[in-house]
Each structure stands twice: as structure tokens, then as C-alpha cells.
Short mmCIF file of C-alpha atoms in Angstrom, two decimals:
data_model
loop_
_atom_site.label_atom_id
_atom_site.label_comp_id
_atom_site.label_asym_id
_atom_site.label_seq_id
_atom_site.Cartn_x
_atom_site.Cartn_y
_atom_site.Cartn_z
CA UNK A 16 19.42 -5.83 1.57
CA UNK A 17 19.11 -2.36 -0.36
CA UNK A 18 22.54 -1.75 -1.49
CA UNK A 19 22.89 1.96 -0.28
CA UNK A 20 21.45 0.93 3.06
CA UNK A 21 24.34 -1.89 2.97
CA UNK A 22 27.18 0.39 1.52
CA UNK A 23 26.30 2.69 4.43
CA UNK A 24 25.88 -0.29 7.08
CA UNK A 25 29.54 -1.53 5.79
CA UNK A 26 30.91 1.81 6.25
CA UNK A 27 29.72 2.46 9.58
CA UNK A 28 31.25 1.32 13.08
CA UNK A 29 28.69 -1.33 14.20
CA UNK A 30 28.49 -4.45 15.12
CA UNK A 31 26.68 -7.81 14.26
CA UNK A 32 22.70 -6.78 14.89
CA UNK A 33 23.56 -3.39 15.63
CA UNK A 34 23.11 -0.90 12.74
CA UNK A 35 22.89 2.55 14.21
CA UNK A 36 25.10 3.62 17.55
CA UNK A 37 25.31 6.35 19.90
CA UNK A 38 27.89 8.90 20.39
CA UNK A 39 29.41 6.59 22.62
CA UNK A 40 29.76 3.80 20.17
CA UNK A 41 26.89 1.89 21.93
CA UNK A 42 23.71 0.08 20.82
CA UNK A 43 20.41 2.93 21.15
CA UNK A 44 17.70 1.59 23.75
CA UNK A 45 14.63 2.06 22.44
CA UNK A 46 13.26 5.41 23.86
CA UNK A 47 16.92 6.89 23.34
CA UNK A 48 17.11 6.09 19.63
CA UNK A 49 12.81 7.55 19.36
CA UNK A 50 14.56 10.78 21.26
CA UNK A 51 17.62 11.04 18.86
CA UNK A 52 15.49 10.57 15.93
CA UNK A 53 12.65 13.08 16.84
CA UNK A 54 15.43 15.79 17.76
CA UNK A 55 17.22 15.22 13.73
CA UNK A 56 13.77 15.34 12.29
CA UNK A 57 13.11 18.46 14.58
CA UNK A 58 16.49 19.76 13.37
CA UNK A 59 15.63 19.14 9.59
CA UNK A 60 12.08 20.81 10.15
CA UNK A 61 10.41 17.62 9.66
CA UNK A 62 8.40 17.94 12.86
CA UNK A 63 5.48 15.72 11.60
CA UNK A 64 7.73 12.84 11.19
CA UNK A 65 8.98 10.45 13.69
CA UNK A 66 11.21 6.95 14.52
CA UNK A 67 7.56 5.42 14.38
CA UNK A 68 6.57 6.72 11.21
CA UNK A 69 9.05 5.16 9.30
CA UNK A 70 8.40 1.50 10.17
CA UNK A 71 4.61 2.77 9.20
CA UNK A 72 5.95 3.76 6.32
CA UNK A 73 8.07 0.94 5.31
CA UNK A 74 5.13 -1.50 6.19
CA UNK A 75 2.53 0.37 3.52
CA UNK A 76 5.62 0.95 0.81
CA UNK A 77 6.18 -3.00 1.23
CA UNK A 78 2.66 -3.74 1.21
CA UNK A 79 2.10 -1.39 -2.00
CA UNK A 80 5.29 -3.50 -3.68
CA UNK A 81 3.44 -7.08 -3.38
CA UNK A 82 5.25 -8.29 0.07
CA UNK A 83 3.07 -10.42 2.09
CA UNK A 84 1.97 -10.08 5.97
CA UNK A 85 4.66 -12.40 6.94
CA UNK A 86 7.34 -10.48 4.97
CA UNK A 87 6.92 -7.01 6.22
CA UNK A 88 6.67 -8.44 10.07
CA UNK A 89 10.34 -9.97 9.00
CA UNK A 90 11.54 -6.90 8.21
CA UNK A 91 9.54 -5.47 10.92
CA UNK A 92 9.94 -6.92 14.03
CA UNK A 93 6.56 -6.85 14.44
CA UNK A 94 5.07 -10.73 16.26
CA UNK A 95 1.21 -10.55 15.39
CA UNK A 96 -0.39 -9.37 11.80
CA UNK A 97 -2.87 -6.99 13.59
CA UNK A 98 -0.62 -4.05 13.24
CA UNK A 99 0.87 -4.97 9.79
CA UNK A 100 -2.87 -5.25 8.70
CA UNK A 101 -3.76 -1.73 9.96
CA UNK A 102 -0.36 -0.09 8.83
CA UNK A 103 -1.30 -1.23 5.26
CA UNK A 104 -5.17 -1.09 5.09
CA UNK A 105 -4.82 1.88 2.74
CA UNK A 106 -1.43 0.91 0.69
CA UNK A 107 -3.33 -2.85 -0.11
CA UNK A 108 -6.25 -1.07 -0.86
CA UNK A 109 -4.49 0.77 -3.60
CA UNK A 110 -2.56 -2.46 -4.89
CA UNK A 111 -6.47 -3.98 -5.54
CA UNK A 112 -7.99 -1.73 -7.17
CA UNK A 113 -4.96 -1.15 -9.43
CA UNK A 114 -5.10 -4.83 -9.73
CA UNK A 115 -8.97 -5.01 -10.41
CA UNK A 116 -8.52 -1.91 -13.07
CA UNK A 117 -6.09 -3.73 -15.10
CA UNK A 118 -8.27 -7.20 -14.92
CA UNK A 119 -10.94 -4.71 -16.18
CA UNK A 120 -8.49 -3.03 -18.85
CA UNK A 121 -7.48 -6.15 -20.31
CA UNK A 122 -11.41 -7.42 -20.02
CA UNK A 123 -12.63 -4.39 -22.31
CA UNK A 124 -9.52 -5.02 -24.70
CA UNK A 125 -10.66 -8.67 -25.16
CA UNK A 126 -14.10 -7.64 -25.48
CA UNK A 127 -13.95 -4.61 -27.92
CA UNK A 128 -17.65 -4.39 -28.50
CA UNK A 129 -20.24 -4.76 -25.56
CA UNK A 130 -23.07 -7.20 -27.15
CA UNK A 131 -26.42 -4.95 -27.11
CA UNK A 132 -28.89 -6.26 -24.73
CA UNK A 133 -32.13 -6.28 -25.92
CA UNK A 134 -35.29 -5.05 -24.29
CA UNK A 135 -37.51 -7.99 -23.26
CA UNK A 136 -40.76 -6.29 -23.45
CA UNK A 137 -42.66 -8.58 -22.28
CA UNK A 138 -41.08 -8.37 -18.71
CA UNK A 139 -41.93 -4.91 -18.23
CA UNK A 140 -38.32 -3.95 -18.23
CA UNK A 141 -38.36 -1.87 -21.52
CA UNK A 142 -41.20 0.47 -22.71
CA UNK A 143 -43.06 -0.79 -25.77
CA UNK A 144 -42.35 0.53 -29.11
CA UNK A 145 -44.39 3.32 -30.10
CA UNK A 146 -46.86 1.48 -33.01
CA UNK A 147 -48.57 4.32 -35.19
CA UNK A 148 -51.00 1.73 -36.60
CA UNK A 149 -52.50 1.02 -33.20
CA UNK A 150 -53.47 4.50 -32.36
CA UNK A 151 -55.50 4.85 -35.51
CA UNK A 152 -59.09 5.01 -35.61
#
């Protein structure tokens, strides 16, 4: 566990599997805790956030940090992959083509000088060389 999220869990009146309580020292249902969280977010002038957003958002940052499918749905909750694999569509996109830059980094280091190709006339892939002698009469 994150040890300022566990600091704060130790510190706080809960129980077993329940993390965050009401006013009344009870476990949130599900809608209640979505309405207490929209009306902070509201009161901090977040109003584009929401309860939903930050399991979105802890999906993509785990996705972006290397954690597989089956991780983030343990953290999660979540039971299939099919939301996991939309919530981080964009954050895994981002891991692989940092990934494939650095393969490609390390690929030009190796390599410091691209090999010329040369023109295979022949082919008709190249123009021919521009010969003085044969355009004299």
C-alpha cells in the first residue's frame, strides 16, 4: 500500500474492508459515497471531476507505470478486462511508443553511421549518371 494512503487509513476510524465512512460512522453504499464525493469536488470547484474519474484515473496512471490487466482489476474491483482495456487505451499507448523510441534510441547509438545504399541502376530505381561522353557528337 502507498504509505500516506496507509498513514491516513491507520489514522482513521474504520474498520477491516472499510476505508472511508459516513458521518454516522458507517460503510458508504455506492450511490451515497458517488453523491458525497461529487458534492467535495463541487465544493473544491473541481466540477469536471468525479468518484468515477478517479478509478479511470488510477487504471491509466497504473497502466502508464508497467502494471498489467490483471493488476489494475486487483486494485480495481473491476471482474472482466474490457473496461481496464478501454480505461488505458491511451496511457499504454504512451508506454509503447516511449518503449519503441528508446529501442530506436539505443538502435541509432549502436549504429552511428547509416551504411549508404547504393542506387541499382539497372532496376530503374535511381536515375542514370549524367555521362558527358555519350552526348557528344
Amino acid at each position: 500500500m502507498i504509505p500516506e494512503l496507509q498513514r491516513i487509513i491507520n489514522a482513521s476510524p474504520c474498520g477491516d474492508l472499510t476505508f472511508i465512512i459516513t458521518e454516522f460512522g458507517k460503510p458508504f453504499t455506492r450511490n451515497g459515497f458517488g453523491n458525497w464525493f461529487r458534492k467535495r469536488c463541487d465544493e473544491a470547484g473541481l466540477n469536471h471531476c468525479s468518484a468515477h474519474g478517479l478509478r479511470k484515473a488510477a487504471s491509466a496512471r497504473m497502466a502508464e507505470l508497467g502494471c498489467t490487466e490483471l493488476e489494475i482489476m486487483a486494485v480495481t474491483g473491476h471482474r472482466t478486462t474490457k473496461e481496464i482495456v478501454r480505461y488505458t487505451r491511451g496511457a499504454r499507448q504512451k508506454v509503447l511508443a516511449a518503449n519503441a523510441m528508446a529501442k530506436l534510441s539505443a538502435g541509432q547509438v549502436e549504429n552511428k553511421n547509416a551504411p549508404l545504399l547504393e542506387a541499382d541502376f539497372g532496376s530503374g530505381t535511381g536515375a542514370p549518371a549524367n555521362n558527358l561522353e555519350s552526348n557528344e557528337k
